[in-house]
Amino acid sequence: MLDKLDSKNSINSRESPAEKNKFIFPYNKIFKKGYAEILNILPNLKNLFIPPQNYQNIFGLDIGTSSIKLVQIVHTKAGMELANLWSEELPFGMQPEKSREIIKETLGKIISANNIKGRVIASVGGWAVNIQTVKIPFMPEEEIAKAVEWEAQEGLSIDLEINSMDYVVLGETEKSGTRQIEVLIITVPKSVVSELVTTINELGLTPHALEPPPLGIAEAFDRDELKSQGRVLGILELGAGLTNFSILIDGILRFTRNIPITSGSFSDDIAEYLAIDKLSAEKLKIRYGLTGLSQAPVAEDAAAESMRVTQAMNFKLEKLVSSIDHTFKFYLHQLSNLNVSTFDKLILSGGGALMKDLDKFLSSRLNLPVIIANPFKKILIDETKFNCGYLKENAPRFTLSVGLALRKDGF
């Protein structure tokens, strides 16, 4: 979202949103063939955000609610290869007022213990990030930045004095015979950006770019790979403290929204329903997941406990299904010209994707195929260097960090 950041050129030093946006589209030649052809020219969104760079020591940094993940991927003659990967759990249920120092301390230990140096592409925003799709009148490319700025301030009532803004041109559409341009507008408070940039700088690394989670997650998949799964895909990133649902069409992110139902909130419900502490509830959620809904034979005592765990989560599970369904129908209302009527597939990502039988439950309730994300699918992994069993079992937890690590030239 924000490119080529450093301590001397942070977002707060930019003169205005319009001035900032001149860095977004480094290749004017992209637009000379017309908006309708943009999606065919670009393999994915990354070329819109970062000009080609020659940096090799670039790391994808995902600071989540429950853990910190740092990933480095290099481009070799044989293909993309996992160079380094670190994951460190954060204290369960840490207090928000102490989180910054705990995160800084934990990340600092990873960096110092492994002598990490280089540039970082980090996820930014969480609940603070605001991503909306808007349509503006068709216009010359040089007028887009000002039109988007106006739409953000007047149409969406976003204060650009306190928020940083970026955008992606998705393509050309038509409504009632009138040509329009569809744009993804991304805003995040400057205070959030400043805090993250400061933390990274203080730890001796260089902030190379910041990206909101939905875009980072989409980067973890090759566009052709996404298209092979179907024309219309949903990606549900179910994290401990943040859940995001995105809609991709032809491999391109077209719509995204946060959902107030997280993996952590399931643990909260289990704790309340069973009258136990949250850490014990988290362990039960991991042990049983939704196996209480299955017919698989289990010990009598385990069957009763697993059923109670499932019952505790039932209300939020139904709300999750409803949120996905309503989000898709809301977006369909805006896409009548694309002749889209249903999802082809739903991809589960994030730590919550590892909840036992969640994929089966969502598939049954939404009546569509559901698969669990594997961002390492096309990445070479040295079995002598990495625990492949661990990576296979925990693959969806690394979707965002892998996507961030892939966001550089040549990939």
Tab-separated table of N, CA, C and O in Angstrom, residues 32 38 143 332:
chain	number	residue	atom	x	y	z
A	32	LYS	N	-2.027	2.935	-21.154
A	32	LYS	CA	-2.153	3.438	-22.515
A	32	LYS	C	-3.034	2.554	-23.386
A	32	LYS	O	-3.497	2.974	-24.428
A	38	ILE	N	-6.598	-3.663	-18.499
A	38	ILE	CA	-5.650	-3.683	-17.384
A	38	ILE	C	-5.521	-5.069	-16.786
A	38	ILE	O	-4.419	-5.549	-16.533
A	143	GLU	N	-6.287	12.105	-14.323
A	143	GLU	CA	-7.294	12.725	-13.479
A	143	GLU	C	-7.804	11.792	-12.380
A	143	GLU	O	-8.564	12.211	-11.500
A	332	LEU	N	-23.259	-9.038	-5.056
A	332	LEU	CA	-23.941	-9.435	-6.291
A	332	LEU	C	-24.835	-8.316	-6.811
A	332	LEU	O	-24.979	-8.128	-8.022
